[in-house]
Short mmCIF file of C-alpha atoms in Angstrom, two decimals:
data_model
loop_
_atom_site.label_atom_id
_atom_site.label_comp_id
_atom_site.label_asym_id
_atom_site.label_seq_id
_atom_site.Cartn_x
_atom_site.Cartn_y
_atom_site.Cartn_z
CA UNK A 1 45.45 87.11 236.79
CA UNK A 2 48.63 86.82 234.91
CA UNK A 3 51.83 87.29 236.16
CA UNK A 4 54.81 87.70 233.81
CA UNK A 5 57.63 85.49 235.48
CA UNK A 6 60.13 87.67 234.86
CA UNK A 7 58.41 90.60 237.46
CA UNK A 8 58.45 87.09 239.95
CA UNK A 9 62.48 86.77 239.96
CA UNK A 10 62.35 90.80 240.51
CA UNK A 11 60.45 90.58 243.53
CA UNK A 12 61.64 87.27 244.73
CA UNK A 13 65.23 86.65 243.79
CA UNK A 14 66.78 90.07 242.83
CA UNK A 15 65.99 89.21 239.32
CA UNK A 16 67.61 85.88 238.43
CA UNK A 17 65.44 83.10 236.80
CA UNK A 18 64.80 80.12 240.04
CA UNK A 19 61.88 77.84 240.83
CA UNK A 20 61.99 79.03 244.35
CA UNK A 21 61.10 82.38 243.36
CA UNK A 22 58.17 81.14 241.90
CA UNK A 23 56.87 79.13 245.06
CA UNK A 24 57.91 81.81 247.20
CA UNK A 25 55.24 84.30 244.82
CA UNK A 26 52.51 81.37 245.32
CA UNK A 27 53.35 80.63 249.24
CA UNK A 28 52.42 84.74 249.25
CA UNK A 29 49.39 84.26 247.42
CA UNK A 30 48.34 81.53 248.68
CA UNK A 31 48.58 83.37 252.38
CA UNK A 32 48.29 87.08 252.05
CA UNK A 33 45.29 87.73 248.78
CA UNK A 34 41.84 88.91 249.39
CA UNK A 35 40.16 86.11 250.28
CA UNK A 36 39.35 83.27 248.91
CA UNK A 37 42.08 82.20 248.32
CA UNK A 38 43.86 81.46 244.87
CA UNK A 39 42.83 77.98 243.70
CA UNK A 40 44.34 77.62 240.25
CA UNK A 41 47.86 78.18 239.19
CA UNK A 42 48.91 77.58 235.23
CA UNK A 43 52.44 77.80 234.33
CA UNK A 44 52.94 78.60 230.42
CA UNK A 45 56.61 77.91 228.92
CA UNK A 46 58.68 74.67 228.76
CA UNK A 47 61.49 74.02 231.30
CA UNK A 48 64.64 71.87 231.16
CA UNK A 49 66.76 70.50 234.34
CA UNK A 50 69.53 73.85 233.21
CA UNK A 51 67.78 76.70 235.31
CA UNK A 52 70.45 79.52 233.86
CA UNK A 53 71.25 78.01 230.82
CA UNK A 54 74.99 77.17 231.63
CA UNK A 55 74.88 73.99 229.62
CA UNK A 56 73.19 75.24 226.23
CA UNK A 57 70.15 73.92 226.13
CA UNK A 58 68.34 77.06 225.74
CA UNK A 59 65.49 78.91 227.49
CA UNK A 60 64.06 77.65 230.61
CA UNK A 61 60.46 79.14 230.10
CA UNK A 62 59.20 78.30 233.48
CA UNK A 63 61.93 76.24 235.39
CA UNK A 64 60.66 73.13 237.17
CA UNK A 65 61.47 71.57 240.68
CA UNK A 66 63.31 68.10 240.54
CA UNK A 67 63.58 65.67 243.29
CA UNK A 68 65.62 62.42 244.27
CA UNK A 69 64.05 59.52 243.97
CA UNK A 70 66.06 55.77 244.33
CA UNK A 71 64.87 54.69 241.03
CA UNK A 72 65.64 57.34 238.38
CA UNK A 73 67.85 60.05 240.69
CA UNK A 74 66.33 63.58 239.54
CA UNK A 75 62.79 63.81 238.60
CA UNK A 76 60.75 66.85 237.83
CA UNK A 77 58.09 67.80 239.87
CA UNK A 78 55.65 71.20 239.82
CA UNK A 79 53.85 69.56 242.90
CA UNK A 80 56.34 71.54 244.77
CA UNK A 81 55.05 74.48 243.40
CA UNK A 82 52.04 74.50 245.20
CA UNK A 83 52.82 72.55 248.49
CA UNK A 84 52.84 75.63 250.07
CA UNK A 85 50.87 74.86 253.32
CA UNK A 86 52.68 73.10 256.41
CA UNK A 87 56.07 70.84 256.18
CA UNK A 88 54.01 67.98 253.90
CA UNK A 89 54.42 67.71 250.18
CA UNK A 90 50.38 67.58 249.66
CA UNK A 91 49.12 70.62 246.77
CA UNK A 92 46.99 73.17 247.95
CA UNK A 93 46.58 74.50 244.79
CA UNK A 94 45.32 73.14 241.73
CA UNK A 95 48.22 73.13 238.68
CA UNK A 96 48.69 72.26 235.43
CA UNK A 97 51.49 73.24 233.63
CA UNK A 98 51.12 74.32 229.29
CA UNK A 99 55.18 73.53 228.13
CA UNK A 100 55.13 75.74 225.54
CA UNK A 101 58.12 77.43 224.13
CA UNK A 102 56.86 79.58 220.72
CA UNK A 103 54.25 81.84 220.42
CA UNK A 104 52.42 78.96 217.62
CA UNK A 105 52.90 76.45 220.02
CA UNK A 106 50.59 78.02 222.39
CA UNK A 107 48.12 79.35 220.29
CA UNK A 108 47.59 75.94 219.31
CA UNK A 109 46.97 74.95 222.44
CA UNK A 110 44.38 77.93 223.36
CA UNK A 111 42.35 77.25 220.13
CA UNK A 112 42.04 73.92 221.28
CA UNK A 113 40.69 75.07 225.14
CA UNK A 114 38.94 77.48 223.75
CA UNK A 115 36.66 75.04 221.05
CA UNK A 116 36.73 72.01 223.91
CA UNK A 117 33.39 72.99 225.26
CA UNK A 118 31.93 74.57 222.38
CA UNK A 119 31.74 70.71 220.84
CA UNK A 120 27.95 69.36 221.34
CA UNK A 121 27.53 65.62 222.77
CA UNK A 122 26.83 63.46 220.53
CA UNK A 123 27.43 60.01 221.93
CA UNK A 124 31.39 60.00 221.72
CA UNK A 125 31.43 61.23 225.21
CA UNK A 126 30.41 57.98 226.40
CA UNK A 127 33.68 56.06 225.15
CA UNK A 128 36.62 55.61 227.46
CA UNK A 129 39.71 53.62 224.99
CA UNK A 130 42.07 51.74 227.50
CA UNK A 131 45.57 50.92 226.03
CA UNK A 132 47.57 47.98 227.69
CA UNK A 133 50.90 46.32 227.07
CA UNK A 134 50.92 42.39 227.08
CA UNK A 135 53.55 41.62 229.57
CA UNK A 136 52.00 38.31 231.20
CA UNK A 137 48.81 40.10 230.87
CA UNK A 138 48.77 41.76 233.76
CA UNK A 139 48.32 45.39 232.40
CA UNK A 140 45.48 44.01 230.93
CA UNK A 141 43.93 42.74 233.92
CA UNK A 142 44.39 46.55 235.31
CA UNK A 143 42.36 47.89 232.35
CA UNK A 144 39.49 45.53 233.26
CA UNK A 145 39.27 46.12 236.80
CA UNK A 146 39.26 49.86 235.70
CA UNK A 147 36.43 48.84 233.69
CA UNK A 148 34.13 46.59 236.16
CA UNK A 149 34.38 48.93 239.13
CA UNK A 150 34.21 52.49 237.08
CA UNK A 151 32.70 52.37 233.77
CA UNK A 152 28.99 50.80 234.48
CA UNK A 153 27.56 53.43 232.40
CA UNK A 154 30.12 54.04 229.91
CA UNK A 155 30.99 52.29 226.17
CA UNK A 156 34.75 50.92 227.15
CA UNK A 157 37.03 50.33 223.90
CA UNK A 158 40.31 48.11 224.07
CA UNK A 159 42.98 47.71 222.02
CA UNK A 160 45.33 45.24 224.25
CA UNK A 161 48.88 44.45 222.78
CA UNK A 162 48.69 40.54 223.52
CA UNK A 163 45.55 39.76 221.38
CA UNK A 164 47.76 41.48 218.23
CA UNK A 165 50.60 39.79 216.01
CA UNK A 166 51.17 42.97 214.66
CA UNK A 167 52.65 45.98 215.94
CA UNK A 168 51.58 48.26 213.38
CA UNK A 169 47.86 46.93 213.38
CA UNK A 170 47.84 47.84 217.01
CA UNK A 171 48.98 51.60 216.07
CA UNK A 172 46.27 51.30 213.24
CA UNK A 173 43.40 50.48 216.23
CA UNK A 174 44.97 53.20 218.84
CA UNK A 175 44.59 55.61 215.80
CA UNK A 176 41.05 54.77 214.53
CA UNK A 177 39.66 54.98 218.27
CA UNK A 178 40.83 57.72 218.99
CA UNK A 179 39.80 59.23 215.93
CA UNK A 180 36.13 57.88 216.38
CA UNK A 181 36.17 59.50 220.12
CA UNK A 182 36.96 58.55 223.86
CA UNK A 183 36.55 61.22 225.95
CA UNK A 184 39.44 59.14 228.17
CA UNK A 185 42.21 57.43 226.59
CA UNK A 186 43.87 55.47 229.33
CA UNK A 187 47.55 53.43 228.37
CA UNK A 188 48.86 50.59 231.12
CA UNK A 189 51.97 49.68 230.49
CA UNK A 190 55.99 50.11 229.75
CA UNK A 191 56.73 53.23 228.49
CA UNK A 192 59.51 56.27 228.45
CA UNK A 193 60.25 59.72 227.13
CA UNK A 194 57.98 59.04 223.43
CA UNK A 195 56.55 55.86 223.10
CA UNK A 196 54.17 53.30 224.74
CA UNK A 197 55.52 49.78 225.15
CA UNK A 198 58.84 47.99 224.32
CA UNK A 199 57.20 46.92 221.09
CA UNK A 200 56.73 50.88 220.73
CA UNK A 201 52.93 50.50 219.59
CA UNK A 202 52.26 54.43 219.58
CA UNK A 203 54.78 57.02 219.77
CA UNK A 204 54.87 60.61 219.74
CA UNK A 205 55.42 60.25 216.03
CA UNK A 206 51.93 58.69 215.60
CA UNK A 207 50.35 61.42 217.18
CA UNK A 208 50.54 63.17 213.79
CA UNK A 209 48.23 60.74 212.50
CA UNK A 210 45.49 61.41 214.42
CA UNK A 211 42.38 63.46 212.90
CA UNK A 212 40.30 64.13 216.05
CA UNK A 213 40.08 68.31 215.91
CA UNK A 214 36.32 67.91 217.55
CA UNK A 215 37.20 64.65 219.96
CA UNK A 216 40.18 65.58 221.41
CA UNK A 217 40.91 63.19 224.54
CA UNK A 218 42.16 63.50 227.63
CA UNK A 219 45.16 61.20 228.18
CA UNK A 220 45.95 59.10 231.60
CA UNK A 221 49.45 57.43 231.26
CA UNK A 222 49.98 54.50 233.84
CA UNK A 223 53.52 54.13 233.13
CA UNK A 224 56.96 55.66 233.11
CA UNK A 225 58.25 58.90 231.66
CA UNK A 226 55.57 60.18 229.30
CA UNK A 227 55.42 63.10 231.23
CA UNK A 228 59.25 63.87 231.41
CA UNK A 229 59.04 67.31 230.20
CA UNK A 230 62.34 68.72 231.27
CA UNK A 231 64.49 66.29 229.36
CA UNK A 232 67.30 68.24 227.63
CA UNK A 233 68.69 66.01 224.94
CA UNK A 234 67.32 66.16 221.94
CA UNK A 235 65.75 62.81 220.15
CA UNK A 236 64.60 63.25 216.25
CA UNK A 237 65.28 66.67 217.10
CA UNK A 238 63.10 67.91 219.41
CA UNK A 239 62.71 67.73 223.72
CA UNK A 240 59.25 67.07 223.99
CA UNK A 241 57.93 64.24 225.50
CA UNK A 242 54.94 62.37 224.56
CA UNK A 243 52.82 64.21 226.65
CA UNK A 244 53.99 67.71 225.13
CA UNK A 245 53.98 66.20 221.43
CA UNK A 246 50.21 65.10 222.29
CA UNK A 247 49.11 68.06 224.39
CA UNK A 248 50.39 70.77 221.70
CA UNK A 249 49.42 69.15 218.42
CA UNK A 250 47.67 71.62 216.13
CA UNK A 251 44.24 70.64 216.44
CA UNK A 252 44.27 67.25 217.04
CA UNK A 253 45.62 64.92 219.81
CA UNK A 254 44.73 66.10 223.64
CA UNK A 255 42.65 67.94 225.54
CA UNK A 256 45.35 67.14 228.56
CA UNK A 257 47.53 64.58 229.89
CA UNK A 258 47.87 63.13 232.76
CA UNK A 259 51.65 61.70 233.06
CA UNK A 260 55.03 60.99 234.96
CA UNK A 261 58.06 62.52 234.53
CA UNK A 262 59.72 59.05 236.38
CA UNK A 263 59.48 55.81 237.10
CA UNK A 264 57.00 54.47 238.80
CA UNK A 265 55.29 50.65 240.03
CA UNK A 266 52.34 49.63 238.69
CA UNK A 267 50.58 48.81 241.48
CA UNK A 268 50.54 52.34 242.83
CA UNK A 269 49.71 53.74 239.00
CA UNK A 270 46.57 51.49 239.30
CA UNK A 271 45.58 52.73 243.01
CA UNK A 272 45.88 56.44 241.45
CA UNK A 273 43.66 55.35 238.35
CA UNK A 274 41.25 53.80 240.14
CA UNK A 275 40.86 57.52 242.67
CA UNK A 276 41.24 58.96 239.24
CA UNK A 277 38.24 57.21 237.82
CA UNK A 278 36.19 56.88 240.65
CA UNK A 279 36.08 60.35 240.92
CA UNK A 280 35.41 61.73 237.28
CA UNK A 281 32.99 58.40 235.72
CA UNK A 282 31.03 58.01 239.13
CA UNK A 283 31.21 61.26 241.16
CA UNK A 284 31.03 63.18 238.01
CA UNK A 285 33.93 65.37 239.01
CA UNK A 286 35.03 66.40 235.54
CA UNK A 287 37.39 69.44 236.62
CA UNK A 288 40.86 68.33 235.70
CA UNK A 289 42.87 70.34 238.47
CA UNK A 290 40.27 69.19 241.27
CA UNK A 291 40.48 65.56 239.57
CA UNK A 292 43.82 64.73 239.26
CA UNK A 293 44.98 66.63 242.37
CA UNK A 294 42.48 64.93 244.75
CA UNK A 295 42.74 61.43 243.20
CA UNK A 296 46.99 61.82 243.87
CA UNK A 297 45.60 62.72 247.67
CA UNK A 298 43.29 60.07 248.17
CA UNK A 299 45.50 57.39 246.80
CA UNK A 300 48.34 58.60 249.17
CA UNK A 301 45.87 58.61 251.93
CA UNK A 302 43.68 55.55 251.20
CA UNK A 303 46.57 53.39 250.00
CA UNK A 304 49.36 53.99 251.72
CA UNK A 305 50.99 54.08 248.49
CA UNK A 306 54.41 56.19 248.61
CA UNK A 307 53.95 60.14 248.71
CA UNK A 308 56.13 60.38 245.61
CA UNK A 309 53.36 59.85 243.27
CA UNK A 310 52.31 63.55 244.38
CA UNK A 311 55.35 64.94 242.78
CA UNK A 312 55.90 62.30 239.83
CA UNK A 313 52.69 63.07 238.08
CA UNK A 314 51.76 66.19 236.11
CA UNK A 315 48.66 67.60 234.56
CA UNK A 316 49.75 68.78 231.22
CA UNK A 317 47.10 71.21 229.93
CA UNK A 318 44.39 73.69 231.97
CA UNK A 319 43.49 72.99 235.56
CA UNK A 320 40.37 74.65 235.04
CA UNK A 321 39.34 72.30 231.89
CA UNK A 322 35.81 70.38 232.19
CA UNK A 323 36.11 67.33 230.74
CA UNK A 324 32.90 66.90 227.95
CA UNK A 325 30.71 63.82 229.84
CA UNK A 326 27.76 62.53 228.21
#
């Protein structure tokens, strides 16, 4: 079912454009629809942190939620959306959110979803490309505990920053694998708005570079900011962050992302990746709204780790996408 936002502030708010209009529609949904109840929720349109537009910086599409945390101040968050059961900030709903803000934009996008699963598997399905910044090594040692306790029957593929002398040789590698196929491209690392690592070794720029129209990958980012989608400002003249620039490439770049809009500790991004890929390499659960929501849940719940992470990541792309496992 589609539901043109603008008939949600009508009902909700007296028609003017809020987020709470829009989780008031879902809480109603979610509690009063013919059973069973909704599971999926897809928001299409780009937001920015200027709900009515009183600063200029054009349409918000589909306005976000942000929240306060002690490290950045106001993040975005579309968890809220669908934390629409009881006081606690856990989803009940499954969401992924399209940032779109031209009609190209997202056709672009929906050729892509639509040819995903059309693609027969041919062996590329078995590579998983792990990323990692070479700060003492440590986001290395991540990648290959990711790799000894998940990936027993998969074909892992690393390009690591501290076995390179040069920068643009590691772009060159990031490139080339992705090109050849990895059905999971995961980064660990420093990162913000557009680029992976101080030593910027991929940015959205590079994204352009890729030729991958029948291997597109689905991208987990264990850092900060790729997923900052409501930034305002523009930077080489455009808004998007990496995870737009690599979700809404024509043809080419992602199937989805996985990414925060904040700042985060790497010890809690590795508890989330390894729920994350637990889940999808060894339980086979290659849903992306049922994967990334439940690994956020279980790493909260089996961790301890802080409940933020529930609101900090987003899925960029369709909840409803099965990821292509060989």
């Amino acid at each position: 079912m589609a539901v043109p936002v603008s008939d949600i502030y009508d009902e909700f708010n007296h028609g003017l454009p809020s987020p709470q209009a829009i989780k008031d529609f879902l809480s109603y949904a979610y509690e009063n629809y013919t059973a069973p109840r909704p599971t999926y929720v897809l928001l299409v349109g780009d937001a920015n942190r200027d709900t009515l537009n009183d600063l200029g910086h054009g349409i918000n599409y589909i306005p976000t939620y942000t929240f306060h945390t002690s490290e950045m101040g106001e993040t975005p968050t579309d968890n809220w959306f669908v934390s629409v059961s009881g006081d606690d900030p856990l989803p009940d709903m499954f969401l992924g959110r399209i940032p779109v803000r031209t009609q190209a934009e997202l056709e672009a996008v929906v050729n892509k979803l639509i040819r995903y699963p059309q693609v027969p598997l041919d062996g590329w399905q078995r590579q998983v490309l792990f990323v990692a910044d070479d700060e003492t090594r440590s986001f290395e040692a991540v990648s290959e505990r990711l790799i000894e306790q998940h990936l027993a029957d998969y074909i892992p593929k690393r390009v690591y920053l501290g076995e390179y002398a040069d920068v643009e040789a590691v772009t060159r590698d990031v490139v080339q694998a992705i090109d050849a196929g990895a059905v999971v491209t995961n980064y660990t690392g420093h990162g913000s708005l557009n680029f992976w690592a101080g030593e910027v070794i991929f940015n959205f720029d590079d994204v352009a570079l890729l030729n991958n129209p029948d291997k597109l990958t689905f991208v987990v980012a264990l850092n900060c900011q790729n997923g900052l989608f409501s930034y305002s400002q523009p930077f080489r003249g455009t808004t998007d962050s990496f995870a737009e620039v690599f979700l809404k490439a024509e043809s080419k770049g992602a199937i989805g992302m996985f990414a925060p809009g904040g700042l985060g500790y790497p010890s809690q991004h590795e508890m989330l990746a390894h729920e994350l890929f637990k889940r999808l390499f060894q339980d086979n659960e290659t849903e992306l709204g049922s994967l990334t929501t439940m690994a956020k849940i279980a790493a909260v719940s089996n961790y301890g780790i802080s409940r933020d992470i529930l609101k900090r990541f987003t899925l960029f792309g369709d909840p409803g996408v099965r990821l292509r496992l060989e």
